[in-house]
Coordinates of C-alpha atoms in Angstrom, one line a residue:
X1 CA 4.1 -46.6 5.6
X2 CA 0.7 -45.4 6.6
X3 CA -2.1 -45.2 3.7
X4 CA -2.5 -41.9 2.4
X5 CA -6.3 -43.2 1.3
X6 CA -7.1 -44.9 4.7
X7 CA -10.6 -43.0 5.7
X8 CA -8.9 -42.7 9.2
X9 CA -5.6 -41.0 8.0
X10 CA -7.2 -38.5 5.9
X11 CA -9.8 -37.7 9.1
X12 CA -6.7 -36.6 10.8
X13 CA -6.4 -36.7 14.6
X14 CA -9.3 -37.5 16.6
X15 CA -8.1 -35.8 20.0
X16 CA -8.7 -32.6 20.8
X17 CA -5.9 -30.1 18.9
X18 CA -6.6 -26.8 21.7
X19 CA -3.1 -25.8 22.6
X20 CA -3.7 -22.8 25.1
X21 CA -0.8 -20.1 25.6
X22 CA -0.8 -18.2 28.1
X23 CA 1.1 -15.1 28.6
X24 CA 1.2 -11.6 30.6
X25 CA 2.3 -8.6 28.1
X26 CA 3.1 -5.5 29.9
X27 CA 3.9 -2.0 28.8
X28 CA 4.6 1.8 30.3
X29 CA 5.3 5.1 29.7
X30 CA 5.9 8.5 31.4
X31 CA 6.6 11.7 30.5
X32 CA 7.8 14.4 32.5
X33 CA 8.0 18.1 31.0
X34 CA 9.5 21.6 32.2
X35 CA 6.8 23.2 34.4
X36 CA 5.4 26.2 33.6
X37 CA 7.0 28.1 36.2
X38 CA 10.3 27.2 35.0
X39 CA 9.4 27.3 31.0
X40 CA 8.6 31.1 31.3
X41 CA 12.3 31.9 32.6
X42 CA 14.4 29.1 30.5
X43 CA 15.1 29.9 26.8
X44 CA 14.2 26.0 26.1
X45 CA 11.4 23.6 26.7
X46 CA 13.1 20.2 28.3
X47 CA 10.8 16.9 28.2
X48 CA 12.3 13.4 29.6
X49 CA 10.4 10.4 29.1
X50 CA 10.8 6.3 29.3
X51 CA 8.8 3.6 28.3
X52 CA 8.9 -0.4 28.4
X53 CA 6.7 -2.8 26.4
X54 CA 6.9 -6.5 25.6
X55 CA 4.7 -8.9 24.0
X56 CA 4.8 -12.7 23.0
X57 CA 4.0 -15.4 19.8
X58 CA 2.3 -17.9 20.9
X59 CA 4.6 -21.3 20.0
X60 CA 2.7 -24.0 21.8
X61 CA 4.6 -27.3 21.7
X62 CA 8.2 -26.7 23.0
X63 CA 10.1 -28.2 25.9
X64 CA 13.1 -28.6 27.3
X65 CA 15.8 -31.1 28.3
X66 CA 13.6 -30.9 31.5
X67 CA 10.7 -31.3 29.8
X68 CA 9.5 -27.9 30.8
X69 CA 7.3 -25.9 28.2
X70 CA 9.5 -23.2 26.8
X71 CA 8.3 -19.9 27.1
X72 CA 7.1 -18.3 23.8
X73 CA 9.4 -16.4 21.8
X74 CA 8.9 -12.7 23.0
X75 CA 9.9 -9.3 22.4
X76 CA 10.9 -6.6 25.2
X77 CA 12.1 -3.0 24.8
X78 CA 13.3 -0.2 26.6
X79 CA 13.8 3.3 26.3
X80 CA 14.6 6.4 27.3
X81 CA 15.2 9.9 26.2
X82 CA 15.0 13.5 26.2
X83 CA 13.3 16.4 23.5
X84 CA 14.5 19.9 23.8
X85 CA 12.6 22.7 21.8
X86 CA 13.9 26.4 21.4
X87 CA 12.8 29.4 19.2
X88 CA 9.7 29.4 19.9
X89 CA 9.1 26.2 18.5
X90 CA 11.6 26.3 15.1
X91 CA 14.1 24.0 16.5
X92 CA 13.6 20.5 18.5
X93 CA 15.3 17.8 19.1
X94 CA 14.7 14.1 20.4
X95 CA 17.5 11.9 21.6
X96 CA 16.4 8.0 22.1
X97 CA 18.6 5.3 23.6
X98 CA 17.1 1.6 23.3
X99 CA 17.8 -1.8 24.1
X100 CA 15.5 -4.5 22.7
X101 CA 15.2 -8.0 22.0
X102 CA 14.1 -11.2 20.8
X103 CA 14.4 -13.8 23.4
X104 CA 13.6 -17.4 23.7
X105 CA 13.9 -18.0 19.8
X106 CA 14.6 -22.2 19.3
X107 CA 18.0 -23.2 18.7
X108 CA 19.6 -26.6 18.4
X109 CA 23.2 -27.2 17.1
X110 CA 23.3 -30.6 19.2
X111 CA 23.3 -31.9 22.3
X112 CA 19.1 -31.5 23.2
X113 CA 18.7 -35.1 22.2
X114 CA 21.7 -37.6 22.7
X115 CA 20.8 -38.1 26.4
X116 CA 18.0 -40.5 25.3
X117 CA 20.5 -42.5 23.2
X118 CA 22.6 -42.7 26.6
X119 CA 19.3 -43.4 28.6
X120 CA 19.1 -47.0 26.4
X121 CA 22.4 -48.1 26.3
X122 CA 22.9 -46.9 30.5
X123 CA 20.5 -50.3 30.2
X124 CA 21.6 -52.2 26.9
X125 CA 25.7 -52.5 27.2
X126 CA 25.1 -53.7 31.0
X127 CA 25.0 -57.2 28.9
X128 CA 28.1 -56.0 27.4
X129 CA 31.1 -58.5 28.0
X130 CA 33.5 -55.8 28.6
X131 CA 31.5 -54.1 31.7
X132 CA 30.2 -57.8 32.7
X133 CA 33.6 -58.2 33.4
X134 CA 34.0 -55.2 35.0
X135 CA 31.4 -56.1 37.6
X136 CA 29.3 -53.7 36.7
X137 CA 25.3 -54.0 38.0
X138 CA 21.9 -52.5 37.1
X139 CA 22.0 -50.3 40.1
X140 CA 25.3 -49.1 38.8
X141 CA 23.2 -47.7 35.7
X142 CA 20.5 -46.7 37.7
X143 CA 22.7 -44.7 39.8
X144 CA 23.6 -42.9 37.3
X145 CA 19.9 -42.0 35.2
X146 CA 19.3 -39.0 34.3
X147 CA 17.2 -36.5 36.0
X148 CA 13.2 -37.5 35.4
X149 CA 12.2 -34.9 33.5
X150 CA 15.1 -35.7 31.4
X151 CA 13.7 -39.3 31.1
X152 CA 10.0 -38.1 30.2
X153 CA 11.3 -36.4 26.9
X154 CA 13.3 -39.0 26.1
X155 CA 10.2 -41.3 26.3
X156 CA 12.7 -43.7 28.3
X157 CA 11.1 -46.8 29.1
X158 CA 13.4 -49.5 30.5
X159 CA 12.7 -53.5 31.3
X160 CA 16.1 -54.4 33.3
X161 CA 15.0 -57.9 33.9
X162 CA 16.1 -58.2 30.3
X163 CA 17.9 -55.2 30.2
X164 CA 16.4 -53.6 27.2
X165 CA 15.2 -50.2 26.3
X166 CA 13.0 -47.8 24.4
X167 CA 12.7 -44.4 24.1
X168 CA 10.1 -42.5 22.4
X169 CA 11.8 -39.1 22.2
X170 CA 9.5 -35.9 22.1
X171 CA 10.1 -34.1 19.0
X172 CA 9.1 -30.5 20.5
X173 CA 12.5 -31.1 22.3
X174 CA 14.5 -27.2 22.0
X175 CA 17.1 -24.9 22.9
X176 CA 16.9 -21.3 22.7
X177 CA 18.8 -18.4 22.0
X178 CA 18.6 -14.6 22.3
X179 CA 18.9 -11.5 20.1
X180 CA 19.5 -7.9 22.0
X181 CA 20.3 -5.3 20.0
X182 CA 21.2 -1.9 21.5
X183 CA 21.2 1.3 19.9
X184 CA 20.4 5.0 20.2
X185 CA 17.9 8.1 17.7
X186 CA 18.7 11.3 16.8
X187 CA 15.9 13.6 15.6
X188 CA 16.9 17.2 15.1
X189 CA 14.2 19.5 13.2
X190 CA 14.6 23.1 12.1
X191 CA 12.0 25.3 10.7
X192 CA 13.7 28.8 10.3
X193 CA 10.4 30.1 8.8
X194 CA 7.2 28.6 8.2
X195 CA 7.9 27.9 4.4
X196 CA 11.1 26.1 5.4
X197 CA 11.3 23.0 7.2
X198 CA 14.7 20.5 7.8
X199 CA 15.4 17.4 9.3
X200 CA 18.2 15.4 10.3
X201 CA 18.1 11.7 12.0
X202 CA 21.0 9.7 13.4
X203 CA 20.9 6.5 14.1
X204 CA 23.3 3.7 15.5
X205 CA 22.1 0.0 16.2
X206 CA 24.4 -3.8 17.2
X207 CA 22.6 -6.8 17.3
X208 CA 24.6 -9.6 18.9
X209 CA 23.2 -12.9 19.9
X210 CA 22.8 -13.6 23.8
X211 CA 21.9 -16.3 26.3
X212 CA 22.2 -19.2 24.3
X213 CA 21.4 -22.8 25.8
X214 CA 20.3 -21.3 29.4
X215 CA 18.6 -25.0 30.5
X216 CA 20.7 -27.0 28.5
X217 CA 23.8 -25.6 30.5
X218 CA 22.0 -26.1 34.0
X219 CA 21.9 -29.7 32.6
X220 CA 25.1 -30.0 31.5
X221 CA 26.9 -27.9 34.9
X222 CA 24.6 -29.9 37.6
X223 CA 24.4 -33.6 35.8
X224 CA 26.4 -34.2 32.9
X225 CA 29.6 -33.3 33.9
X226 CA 29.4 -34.6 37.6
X227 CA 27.6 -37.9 36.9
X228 CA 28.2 -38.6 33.4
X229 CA 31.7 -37.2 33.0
X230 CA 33.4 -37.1 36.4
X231 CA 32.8 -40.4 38.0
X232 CA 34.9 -43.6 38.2
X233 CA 31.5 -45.8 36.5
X234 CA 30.9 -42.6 33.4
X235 CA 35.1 -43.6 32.9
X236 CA 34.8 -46.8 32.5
X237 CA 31.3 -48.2 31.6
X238 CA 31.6 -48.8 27.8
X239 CA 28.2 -47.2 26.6
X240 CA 28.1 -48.9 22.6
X241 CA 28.7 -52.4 21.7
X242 CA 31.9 -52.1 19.9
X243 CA 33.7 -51.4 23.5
X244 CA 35.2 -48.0 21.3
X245 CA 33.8 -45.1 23.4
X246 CA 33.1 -44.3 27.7
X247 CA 29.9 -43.1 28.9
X248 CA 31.9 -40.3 29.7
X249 CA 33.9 -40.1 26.7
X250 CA 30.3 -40.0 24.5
X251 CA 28.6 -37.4 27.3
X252 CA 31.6 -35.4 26.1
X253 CA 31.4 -35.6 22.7
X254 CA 27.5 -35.4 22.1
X255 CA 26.2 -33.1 24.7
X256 CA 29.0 -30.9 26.0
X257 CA 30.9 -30.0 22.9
X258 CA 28.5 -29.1 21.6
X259 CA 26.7 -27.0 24.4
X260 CA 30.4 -25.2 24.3
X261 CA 30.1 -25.0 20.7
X262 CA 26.6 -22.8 21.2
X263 CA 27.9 -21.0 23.9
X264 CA 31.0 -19.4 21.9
X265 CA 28.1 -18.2 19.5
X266 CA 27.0 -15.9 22.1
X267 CA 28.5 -12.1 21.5
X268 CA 28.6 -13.0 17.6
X269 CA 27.1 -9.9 15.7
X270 CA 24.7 -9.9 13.1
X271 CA 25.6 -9.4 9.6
X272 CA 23.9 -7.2 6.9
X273 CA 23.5 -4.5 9.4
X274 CA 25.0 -1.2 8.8
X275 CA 25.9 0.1 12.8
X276 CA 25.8 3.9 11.3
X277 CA 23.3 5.9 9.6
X278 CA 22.0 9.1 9.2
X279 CA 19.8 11.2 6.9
X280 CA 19.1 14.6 6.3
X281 CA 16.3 16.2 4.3
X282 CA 15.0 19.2 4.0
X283 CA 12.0 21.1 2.1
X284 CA 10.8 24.8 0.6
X285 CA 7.3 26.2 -0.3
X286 CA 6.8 28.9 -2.6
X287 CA 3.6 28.8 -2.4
X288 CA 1.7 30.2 -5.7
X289 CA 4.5 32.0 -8.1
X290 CA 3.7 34.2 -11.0
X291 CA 6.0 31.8 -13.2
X292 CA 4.2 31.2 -16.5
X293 CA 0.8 32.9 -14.6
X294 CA 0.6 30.6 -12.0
X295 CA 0.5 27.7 -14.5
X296 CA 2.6 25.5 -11.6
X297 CA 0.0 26.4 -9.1
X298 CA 1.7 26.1 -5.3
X299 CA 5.1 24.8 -5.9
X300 CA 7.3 23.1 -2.9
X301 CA 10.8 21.9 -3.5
X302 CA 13.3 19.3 -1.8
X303 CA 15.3 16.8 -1.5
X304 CA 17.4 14.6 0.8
X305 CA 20.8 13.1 1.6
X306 CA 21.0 9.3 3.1
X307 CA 24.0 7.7 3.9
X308 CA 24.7 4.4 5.4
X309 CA 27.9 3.3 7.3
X310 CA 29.8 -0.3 5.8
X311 CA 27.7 -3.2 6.1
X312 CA 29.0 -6.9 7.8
X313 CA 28.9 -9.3 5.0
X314 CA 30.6 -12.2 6.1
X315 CA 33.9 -13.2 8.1
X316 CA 37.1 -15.3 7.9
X317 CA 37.5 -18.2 9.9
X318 CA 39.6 -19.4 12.9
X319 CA 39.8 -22.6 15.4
X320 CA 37.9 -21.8 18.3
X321 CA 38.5 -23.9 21.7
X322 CA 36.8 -26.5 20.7
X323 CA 39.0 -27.5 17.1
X324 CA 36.5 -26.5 15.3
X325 CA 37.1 -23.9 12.2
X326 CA 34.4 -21.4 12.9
X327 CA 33.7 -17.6 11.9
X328 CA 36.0 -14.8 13.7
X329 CA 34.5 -12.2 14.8
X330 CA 37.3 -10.1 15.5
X331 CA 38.1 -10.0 11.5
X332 CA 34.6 -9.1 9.8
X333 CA 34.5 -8.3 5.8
X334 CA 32.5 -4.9 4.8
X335 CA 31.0 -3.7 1.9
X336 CA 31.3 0.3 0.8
X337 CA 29.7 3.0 3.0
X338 CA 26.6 4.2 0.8
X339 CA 25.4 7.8 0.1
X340 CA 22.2 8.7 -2.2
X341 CA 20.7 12.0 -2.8
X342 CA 17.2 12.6 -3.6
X343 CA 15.0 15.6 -5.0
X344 CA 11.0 15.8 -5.6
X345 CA 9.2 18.7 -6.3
X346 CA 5.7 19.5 -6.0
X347 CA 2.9 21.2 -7.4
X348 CA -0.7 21.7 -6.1
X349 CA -3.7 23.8 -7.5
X350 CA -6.6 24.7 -6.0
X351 CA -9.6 23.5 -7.9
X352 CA -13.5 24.5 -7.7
X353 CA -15.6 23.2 -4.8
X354 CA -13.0 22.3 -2.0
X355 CA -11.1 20.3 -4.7
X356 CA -7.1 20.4 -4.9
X357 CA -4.6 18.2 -7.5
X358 CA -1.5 17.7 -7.0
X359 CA 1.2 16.7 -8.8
X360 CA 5.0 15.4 -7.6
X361 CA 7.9 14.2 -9.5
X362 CA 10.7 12.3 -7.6
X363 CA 13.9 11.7 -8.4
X364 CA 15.5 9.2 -6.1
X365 CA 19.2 8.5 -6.2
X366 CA 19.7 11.2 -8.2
X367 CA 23.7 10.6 -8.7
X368 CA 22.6 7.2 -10.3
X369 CA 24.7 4.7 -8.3
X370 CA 23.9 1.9 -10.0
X371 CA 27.5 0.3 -9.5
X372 CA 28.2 -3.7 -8.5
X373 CA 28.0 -3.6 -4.3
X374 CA 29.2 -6.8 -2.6
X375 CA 26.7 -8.3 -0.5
X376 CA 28.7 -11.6 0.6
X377 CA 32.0 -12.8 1.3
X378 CA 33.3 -16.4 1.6
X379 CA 35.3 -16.6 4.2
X380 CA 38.9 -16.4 2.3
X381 CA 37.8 -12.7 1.3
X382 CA 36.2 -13.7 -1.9
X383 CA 33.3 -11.5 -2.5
X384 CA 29.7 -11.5 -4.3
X385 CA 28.6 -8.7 -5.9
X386 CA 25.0 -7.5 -7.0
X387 CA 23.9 -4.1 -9.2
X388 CA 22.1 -1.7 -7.0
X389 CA 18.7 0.0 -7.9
X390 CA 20.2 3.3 -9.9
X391 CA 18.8 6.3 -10.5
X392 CA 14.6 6.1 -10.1
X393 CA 11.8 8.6 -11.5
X394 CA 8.7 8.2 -10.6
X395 CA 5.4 10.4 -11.1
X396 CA 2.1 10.8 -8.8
X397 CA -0.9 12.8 -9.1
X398 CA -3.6 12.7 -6.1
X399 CA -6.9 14.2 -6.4
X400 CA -8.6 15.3 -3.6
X401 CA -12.6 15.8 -3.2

């Protein structure tokens, strides 16, 4: 154990800590509109538009099963759409379809690391007796090494005139996974006079994961399988001491199953995400009103509807290919679709010397649904429940000058 006291420790590392990422971010728009020419003989105003952006967090440090740096964890999104407008500019609407994601997050269920555990035994268990009498050599084992980036993570340093072996394995060692979610917008907003304003929005959004173990699986497809798996030596070269388990038999176990077992992750969707929702809210100024003499100065009323489709809170469980008991996707538990109303109302005087108050009061959930919601489900259909929020009142004044 290293001293916690020791001048040296508590310097901390003497080389130089600079860690440089380097990335290109990228994004675009355009924007097309109706041209005059055509604007003064339609009875609407057509825009089309699309747009991509991406950018990146830096995550120096990461490598691969090649020893490759991993790219940093980045985001991307693309979009497209239209906005109509009509009535003279009292009624517009913007339709959006995306597609976004999260890609190269780190991931690791198993199967990044056991090669260098196979690396030092490939060397160790030739002195076995039970592959000594097989006949097998060190070229057999070196026939069969993995590829050299493979070897550099691992930190594999072998002495076969003795046949031992270290390894010295990189702890940046990764997978990664992906996150897309696709999803489209509706904005529709209609102002039938200047007083009056409404808005609706519709929305609709699935995440799934995507892409997981991309350069584990070129590992596994072009090396594992035909060299440690496939081939008369990987059958029969007993790879731990006890004689129990094959090279291939233990290639199997700790580095394909479970690079299958992240695969059959990909397509799963994410939970706590409501695919539905839409809102509609809507607004009226009376402007100043001879109601007690003006005493509630310019008065605007309002209020809004939200409502939000059943949420994924858990799943029950099946065997997947594999044996293993894992979550089904195909039979998802959901909590109750939600609805809240809201109200406000306003009221703004004019004041001496440019100066205006105002005052709002804001009622939110005004139907007080302050009932038990599930939020969780185990996955025999048991369910946890939490209160939600309930009716809220809340008060603001703003004074401007």
């Amino acid at each position: 154990m290293e001293n916690i006291f020791d001048p040296t420790y508590r310097a901390g590392p003497q080389q130089p800590l600079d860690l440089d990422a380097d990335e290109d971010t990228t994004s675009w728009s355009v924007m097309v509109h109706t041209p005059d020419f055509l604007a003064e003989k339609l009875p609407f105003t057509l825009s089309v538009y699309a747009s991509e952006a991406d950018n990146f967090q830096p995550s120096g440090g990461r490598v691969n099963v090649y020893n490759e740096q991993i790219a940093p964890v980045t985001g991307a999104t693309e979009e497209m759409g239209f906005i109509i407008g009509a009535l003279d500019g009292k009624i517009s609407a913007r339709v959006n379809f995306y597609e976004t994601g999260v890609l190269n997050n780190s991931f690791d269920v198993g199967g990044i690391s056991p090669s260098a555990g196979i690396l030092t035994n490939l060397v160790t268990q030739l002195a076995n007796p039970d592959n000594v009498a097989q006949g097998f050599t060190v070229a057999d084992s070196q026939a069969v090494l993995a590829p050299q980036g493979t070897q550099d993570v691992s930190g594999f340093v072998p002495d076969w005139n003795n046949l031992t072996a270290t390894t010295n394995r990189n702890s940046g060692d990764n997978g990664t996974q992906d996150f897309t979610a696709e999803g489209m917008e509706i904005e529709i907003a209609y102002n039938p006079t200047p007083e009056w304003t409404m808005l609706l929005t519709v929305g609709q959004q699935e995440t799934v994961t995507s892409n997981t173990y991309p350069v584990l699986g070129r590992l596994v497809n072009e090396f594992v399988i035909p060299t440690w798996i496939n081939t008369s030596f990987a059958q029969n070269f007993f790879i731990n001491t006890d004689s129990t388990e094959t090279l291939a038999e233990q290639a199997q176990r700790v580095i394909v199953d479970p690079y299958n077992r992240g695969r059959l992750q990909d397509g799963n969707p994410s939970k706590e995400q409501a695919e539905w929702r839409w809102a509609f809210n809507t607004s009226y100024s009376f402007g100043k009103t001879e109601f007690l003499n003006g005493w509630l100065g310019d008065v605007t009323v309002g209020g809004g509807a939200r409502w939000e489709d059943k949420v994924g809170i858990g799943f029950n469980t099946t065997t997947n290919s594999l044996g293993d008991v894992v979550e089904d996707i195909n039979q998802p538990y959901f909590s109750d679709t939600s609805l809240f109303v809201d109200i406000f109302a306003r009221f703004r005087y004019d004041l001496e010397k440019e100066r205006a108050f105002t005052f709002q009061v804001n009622v939110r959930d005004l139907f007080n649904n302050d009932d038990l919601k599930a939020f969780r489900a185990t996955p025999d259909g048991r369910q946890l429940y939490r209160f939600t929020e309930g009716r809220l009142v809340s008060a603001s004044a703003t004074l401007e000058f």
